Amino acid sequence: MTDIKSFIRTIPHHPKQGIMFRDITTLLKDPKGLQLLVDGLAEQYANQKIDKIVGIEARGFVIGAAVAYKLGVGFVPIRKSGKLPAQTIQQEYALEYGTDVMEIHQDAIAKSEQVLLVDDLIATGGTAMTAVSLINQLGGNIVGCAFVIDLPDKGGANILLAKGLKVFSLCQFNGE
Amino acid sequence: MTDIKSFIRTIPHHPKQGIMFRDITTLLKDPKGLQLLVDGLAEQYANQKIDKIVGIEARGFVIGAAVAYKLGVGFVPIRKSGKLPAQTIQQEYALEYGTDVMEIHQDAIAKSEQVLLVDDLIATGGTAMTAVSLINQLGGNIVGCAFVIDLPDKGGANILLAKGLKVFSLCQFNGE
């Protein structure tokens, strides 16, 4: 099987010195890459009951909606503050400097629905944990958290696992 | 055929007095709605040669990537300024007050590639025309511009048509 990592471009020192930025746009723009990504994630959950896939703005939208289509389930966006037009619930989260707020529509998930959380990348896990909290507040059961890329050095996947969540990623990058 | 409009929620006076906001989150979260949307757009272009689908941040990501997956082509994001990590070209566009900038990666589209532009909604056409300009600057041939919703009263589709572009939308809302 073609290695999905070979489609991902690394941009050294972006957005700042010492950060190896993993750019999935080179994966997405390749027809074979996009198929590998969507099929790889969908396959992992093909035999599980899922009602909704939740994707986190903005790269999680690209991946989440395509996987939702493939699995024949609904797609729900989690957005930055002020972007969703109907009633929302909010959750604050920490940034490197200061805080920000993520939102989900109150009626996006019904109680006890089975939810798969999808994003492009798991690093420290801050964004994912905020999304988990929003889904739980609406009464959703989180079937799993799926990512294209895991950065194990950053520890986010372990934080999710420690909360009893199931985590899957298509590939991992260490400090290479 | 189920009417795709029945899945779209209208939020009166959002984000301000007099605006009827057409909310596609109710379409996306319904498994049947998401299938109708993606299949409806993909069907329209199934017999045309397309190399890339370009989606505009952020709702265009949801739709564009799923349609790209369905058609077996690559997906390219156009993003707000400062979000793309590699070399970009930029295009300024007018907002109600002031201006903003959209970007595309320089290597996102090769010369003479056949490109389908996708977004959730066409209103005045300002965003779409900015995206068209970016795609043309990279040498892409625009096969068509596809939207979930057209607001004919706002005139955007006619502006695209007047430029010789082909326009398709799954549904239209007038002042209803």
Coordinates of C-alpha atoms in Angstrom, one line a residue:
Chain A
M1 CA 0.0 0.0 0.0
T2 CA 1.2 3.5 -0.9
D3 CA 2.4 5.3 2.2
I4 CA 0.1 8.2 3.0
K5 CA 3.1 10.0 4.5
S6 CA 4.8 10.3 1.1
F7 CA 2.0 12.7 0.0
I8 CA 2.5 15.0 3.0
R9 CA 4.8 18.0 2.6
T10 CA 7.0 19.1 5.5
I11 CA 7.7 22.8 5.8
P12 CA 10.6 23.4 8.2
H13 CA 10.3 26.3 10.6
H14 CA 6.7 27.2 9.9
P15 CA 5.0 29.1 11.4
K16 CA 8.1 29.7 13.5
Q17 CA 11.6 28.5 14.1
G18 CA 11.8 24.9 15.2
I19 CA 8.3 23.8 14.0
M20 CA 8.2 21.2 11.3
F21 CA 4.8 22.0 9.7
R22 CA 3.0 19.0 8.2
D23 CA 1.1 20.2 5.1
I24 CA -1.7 18.0 3.9
T25 CA -2.6 20.2 0.9
T26 CA -0.2 18.1 -1.2
L27 CA -2.1 15.0 0.0
L28 CA -5.5 16.5 -0.8
K29 CA -4.7 17.7 -4.2
D30 CA -3.5 14.3 -5.4
P31 CA -6.5 12.2 -6.5
K32 CA -4.9 9.0 -5.1
G33 CA -3.9 10.8 -1.9
L34 CA -7.4 12.0 -1.3
Q35 CA -8.8 8.5 -1.9
L36 CA -6.3 6.9 0.4
L37 CA -7.1 9.4 3.2
V38 CA -10.9 9.1 3.0
D39 CA -11.0 5.3 2.4
G40 CA -8.4 4.8 5.1
L41 CA -10.5 6.6 7.7
A42 CA -13.8 5.2 6.5
E43 CA -12.6 1.6 6.5
Q44 CA -11.6 1.9 10.2
Y45 CA -15.2 2.7 11.2
A46 CA -17.1 0.8 8.5
N47 CA -18.5 -1.8 10.9
Q48 CA -19.4 0.5 13.7
K49 CA -22.7 2.3 14.3
I50 CA -22.1 6.0 13.7
D51 CA -24.8 8.7 13.4
K52 CA -22.7 11.8 13.0
I53 CA -19.2 12.8 12.1
V54 CA -18.0 16.0 13.7
G55 CA -15.2 18.0 12.0
I56 CA -13.3 20.9 13.5
E57 CA -12.8 24.1 11.5
A58 CA -11.3 24.4 9.0
R59 CA -9.1 21.4 7.9
G60 CA -11.4 19.0 9.8
F61 CA -14.2 20.1 7.4
V62 CA -12.3 18.8 4.4
I63 CA -11.7 15.4 5.9
G64 CA -14.9 15.0 8.0
A65 CA -17.4 15.7 5.3
A66 CA -15.8 13.4 2.8
V67 CA -15.6 10.5 5.3
A68 CA -19.3 11.2 6.4
Y69 CA -20.3 11.0 2.7
K70 CA -18.4 7.7 2.3
L71 CA -20.0 6.2 5.5
G72 CA -23.5 7.5 4.6
V73 CA -23.8 9.5 7.9
G74 CA -24.4 13.2 8.7
F75 CA -21.7 15.8 9.1
V76 CA -21.6 18.4 11.9
P77 CA -19.1 21.4 12.0
I78 CA -17.5 22.7 15.1
R79 CA -16.6 26.3 14.4
K80 CA -14.8 29.3 15.8
S81 CA -16.9 31.7 17.7
G82 CA -19.5 33.7 15.8
K83 CA -19.6 31.6 12.6
L84 CA -22.7 29.4 13.3
P85 CA -26.0 31.1 12.6
A86 CA -28.4 29.2 15.0
Q87 CA -28.3 28.5 18.8
T88 CA -25.0 27.2 19.9
I89 CA -23.1 26.0 23.0
Q90 CA -19.6 27.3 23.5
Q91 CA -16.4 26.1 25.0
E92 CA -13.3 28.2 25.8
Y93 CA -9.9 26.7 25.1
A94 CA -6.3 27.8 25.7
L95 CA -4.0 29.1 23.0
E96 CA -0.3 29.7 23.3
Y97 CA -1.2 33.2 24.2
G98 CA -4.7 33.8 25.6
T99 CA -7.9 31.9 24.9
D100 CA -10.4 31.3 22.1
V101 CA -13.9 29.8 21.8
M102 CA -15.3 27.0 19.8
E103 CA -19.0 26.4 19.1
I104 CA -21.4 23.7 18.0
H105 CA -25.1 24.1 17.1
Q106 CA -27.3 23.0 20.0
D107 CA -29.4 20.8 17.7
A108 CA -26.4 19.3 15.8
I109 CA -26.3 16.1 17.9
A110 CA -29.2 14.4 19.6
K111 CA -28.8 12.6 23.0
S112 CA -27.1 9.2 22.8
E113 CA -26.1 9.6 19.1
Q114 CA -22.9 7.9 18.1
V115 CA -20.3 10.4 17.1
L116 CA -17.0 10.2 15.4
L117 CA -14.7 13.2 15.9
V118 CA -12.4 13.9 12.9
D119 CA -9.6 16.4 12.4
D120 CA -6.5 16.6 10.3
L121 CA -3.9 16.5 13.1
I122 CA -3.6 15.7 16.8
A123 CA -0.7 17.5 18.6
T124 CA -1.2 18.6 22.2
G125 CA -4.9 17.6 22.1
G126 CA -6.2 20.9 23.2
T127 CA -8.6 21.4 20.3
A128 CA -9.7 17.8 20.3
M129 CA -10.5 17.9 24.0
T130 CA -12.5 21.0 23.5
A131 CA -14.5 19.3 20.8
V132 CA -15.0 16.2 23.0
S133 CA -16.4 18.5 25.7
L134 CA -18.9 20.1 23.3
I135 CA -20.1 16.7 22.0
N136 CA -20.5 15.4 25.5
Q137 CA -22.4 18.4 26.6
L138 CA -25.0 17.6 23.8
G139 CA -25.2 14.0 25.1
G140 CA -23.3 12.5 22.2
N141 CA -21.4 9.2 22.7
I142 CA -17.9 9.5 21.2
V143 CA -17.2 6.3 19.2
G144 CA -13.7 7.5 18.4
C145 CA -11.3 10.3 17.5
A146 CA -9.8 10.0 14.0
F147 CA -6.9 12.0 12.6
V148 CA -4.8 12.0 9.5
I149 CA -1.6 12.8 11.4
D150 CA -0.6 12.1 15.0
L151 CA 2.4 13.9 16.5
P152 CA 3.1 11.4 19.4
D153 CA 5.8 13.7 20.8
K154 CA 3.1 16.3 21.7
G155 CA 1.2 13.8 23.8
G156 CA -2.4 14.6 22.6
A157 CA -3.3 11.1 21.7
N158 CA -2.3 9.9 25.2
I159 CA -4.5 12.5 26.8
L160 CA -7.5 11.3 24.8
L161 CA -6.7 7.7 25.6
A162 CA -6.4 8.5 29.3
K163 CA -10.0 9.9 29.1
G164 CA -11.2 6.5 27.8
L165 CA -11.5 7.6 24.2
K166 CA -10.5 5.5 21.2
V167 CA -7.9 7.2 18.9
F168 CA -6.9 6.3 15.4
S169 CA -4.5 8.1 13.0
L170 CA -3.5 7.2 9.5
C171 CA 0.2 8.2 10.1
Q172 CA 2.6 9.5 12.7
F173 CA 5.4 12.0 12.6
N174 CA 8.0 12.2 15.2
G175 CA 10.8 14.8 15.2
E176 CA 12.0 13.5 11.8
Chain B
M1 CA -36.8 13.4 -5.8
T2 CA -36.6 14.9 -2.4
D3 CA -36.2 18.7 -2.6
I4 CA -32.8 19.7 -1.3
K5 CA -34.3 23.0 -0.2
S6 CA -36.4 21.2 2.4
F7 CA -33.2 20.4 4.3
I8 CA -32.0 24.0 4.4
R9 CA -32.9 26.1 7.4
T10 CA -33.7 29.8 7.0
I11 CA -32.7 32.1 9.9
P12 CA -34.5 35.4 9.5
H13 CA -32.6 38.6 10.3
H14 CA -29.2 36.9 10.6
P15 CA -26.5 38.2 10.8
K16 CA -28.5 41.5 10.7
Q17 CA -32.0 42.9 10.2
G18 CA -33.5 42.0 6.7
I19 CA -31.1 39.2 5.9
M20 CA -32.7 35.7 5.4
F21 CA -29.7 33.5 6.2
R22 CA -29.8 30.1 4.5
D23 CA -28.2 27.6 6.9
I24 CA -26.9 24.4 5.2
T25 CA -25.8 22.8 8.5
T26 CA -29.3 21.1 8.7
L27 CA -28.6 19.7 5.2
L28 CA -25.2 18.5 6.1
K29 CA -26.1 16.8 9.3
D30 CA -28.8 14.7 7.6
P31 CA -27.3 11.6 6.0
K32 CA -29.8 11.8 3.1
G33 CA -29.3 15.5 2.7
L34 CA -25.5 15.1 2.5
Q35 CA -25.8 12.3 -0.1
L36 CA -28.3 14.4 -2.2
L37 CA -25.9 17.4 -2.1
V38 CA -22.7 15.5 -3.0
D39 CA -24.3 13.2 -5.6
G40 CA -26.3 16.1 -7.1
L41 CA -23.1 18.1 -7.7
A42 CA -21.0 15.2 -8.8
E43 CA -23.6 13.9 -11.3
Q44 CA -23.5 17.3 -13.0
Y45 CA -19.8 16.9 -13.8
A46 CA -19.5 13.1 -14.1
N47 CA -18.9 13.2 -17.8
Q48 CA -16.4 16.1 -17.9
K49 CA -12.7 16.0 -17.6
I50 CA -11.8 17.6 -14.2
D51 CA -8.4 17.6 -12.6
K52 CA -9.0 19.6 -9.5
I53 CA -11.9 20.9 -7.4
V54 CA -11.2 24.2 -5.7
G55 CA -13.2 24.9 -2.5
I56 CA -13.4 28.3 -0.8
E57 CA -12.9 28.5 3.0
A58 CA -14.7 27.4 5.0
R59 CA -18.1 26.0 3.9
G60 CA -16.6 25.3 0.4
F61 CA -14.2 22.8 2.1
V62 CA -17.1 20.7 3.4
I63 CA -18.7 20.4 -0.1
G64 CA -15.7 20.6 -2.4
A65 CA -13.7 17.8 -0.8
A66 CA -16.6 15.4 -0.7
V67 CA -17.4 16.0 -4.3
A68 CA -13.7 15.7 -5.2
Y69 CA -13.6 12.3 -3.5
K70 CA -16.8 11.2 -5.3
L71 CA -15.4 12.3 -8.7
G72 CA -11.9 10.8 -8.0
V73 CA -10.1 14.1 -8.4
G74 CA -7.8 16.2 -6.2
F75 CA -9.0 19.0 -3.8
V76 CA -7.5 22.4 -3.5
P77 CA -8.4 25.0 -0.8
I78 CA -8.6 28.7 -1.2
R79 CA -8.0 30.2 2.2
K80 CA -8.1 33.5 4.0
S81 CA -4.7 35.3 4.2
G82 CA -2.0 33.7 6.4
K83 CA -3.5 30.2 6.6
L84 CA -1.6 28.3 3.8
P85 CA 1.9 27.2 4.8
A86 CA 3.7 27.2 1.4
Q87 CA 4.2 29.8 -1.3
T88 CA 1.0 31.4 -2.3
I89 CA -0.5 34.0 -4.7
Q90 CA -3.0 36.5 -3.2
Q91 CA -6.0 38.4 -4.4
E92 CA -7.6 41.3 -2.5
Y93 CA -11.4 41.5 -2.5
A94 CA -14.0 44.0 -1.3
L95 CA -16.1 43.4 1.8
E96 CA -19.0 45.5 2.9
Y97 CA -16.6 47.6 4.9
G98 CA -12.9 47.4 3.8
T99 CA -11.1 44.6 2.0
D100 CA -9.8 41.1 2.7
V101 CA -7.3 38.8 1.0
M102 CA -7.7 35.2 -0.3
E103 CA -4.8 32.9 -1.1
I104 CA -4.0 29.8 -3.1
H105 CA -0.8 27.7 -3.1
Q106 CA 1.3 28.5 -6.2
D107 CA 1.7 24.8 -6.9
A108 CA -1.9 23.9 -6.3
I109 CA -2.9 23.9 -9.9
A110 CA -0.7 23.2 -12.9
K111 CA -1.1 25.1 -16.2
S112 CA -4.1 24.0 -18.3
E113 CA -5.6 21.8 -15.6
Q114 CA -9.3 21.6 -15.7
V115 CA -10.8 23.1 -12.5
L116 CA -14.2 23.0 -11.0
L117 CA -14.9 25.8 -8.4
V118 CA -17.2 24.9 -5.6
D119 CA -18.8 26.9 -2.8
D120 CA -21.9 26.7 -0.7
L121 CA -23.6 29.8 -1.9
I122 CA -23.4 32.4 -4.7
A123 CA -24.8 35.8 -3.7
T124 CA -23.1 38.9 -5.2
G125 CA -20.3 36.8 -6.6
G126 CA -17.5 38.8 -5.1
T127 CA -15.9 35.7 -3.4
A128 CA -16.4 33.5 -6.5
M129 CA -14.8 36.1 -8.8
T130 CA -11.8 36.4 -6.5
A131 CA -11.4 32.6 -6.6
V132 CA -11.8 32.7 -10.5
S133 CA -9.0 35.2 -10.7
L134 CA -6.7 33.2 -8.5
I135 CA -7.3 30.0 -10.5
N136 CA -6.8 31.9 -13.8
Q137 CA -3.5 33.4 -12.5
L138 CA -2.2 29.8 -12.0
G139 CA -3.2 28.9 -15.6
G140 CA -6.2 26.7 -14.7
N141 CA -9.1 26.3 -17.0
I142 CA -12.4 26.7 -15.2
V143 CA -14.8 24.0 -16.3
G144 CA -17.6 25.4 -14.1
C145 CA -18.7 27.1 -10.9
A146 CA -20.9 25.0 -8.7
F147 CA -22.9 26.0 -5.7
V148 CA -25.4 24.5 -3.4
I149 CA -27.5 27.7 -3.2
D150 CA -27.9 30.5 -5.7
L151 CA -29.5 33.8 -4.6
P152 CA -30.5 35.1 -8.0
D153 CA -31.7 38.5 -6.6
K154 CA -28.0 39.2 -5.7
G155 CA -26.9 38.8 -9.3
G156 CA -23.7 36.9 -8.7
A157 CA -24.5 34.0 -11.1
N158 CA -25.1 36.5 -13.9
I159 CA -21.7 38.2 -13.3
L160 CA -20.0 34.8 -13.7
L161 CA -22.1 34.0 -16.8
A162 CA -21.2 37.3 -18.3
K163 CA -17.5 36.3 -17.9
G164 CA -18.2 33.3 -20.0
L165 CA -18.2 30.9 -17.0
K166 CA -20.6 28.0 -16.6
V167 CA -22.7 28.1 -13.4
F168 CA -24.7 25.4 -11.8
S169 CA -26.6 25.4 -8.5
L170 CA -28.6 22.8 -6.8
C171 CA -31.3 25.2 -5.6
Q172 CA -32.3 28.9 -5.6
F173 CA -33.8 31.1 -3.0
N174 CA -35.4 34.4 -3.9
G175 CA -36.8 36.8 -1.3
E176 CA -39.1 34.1 0.1

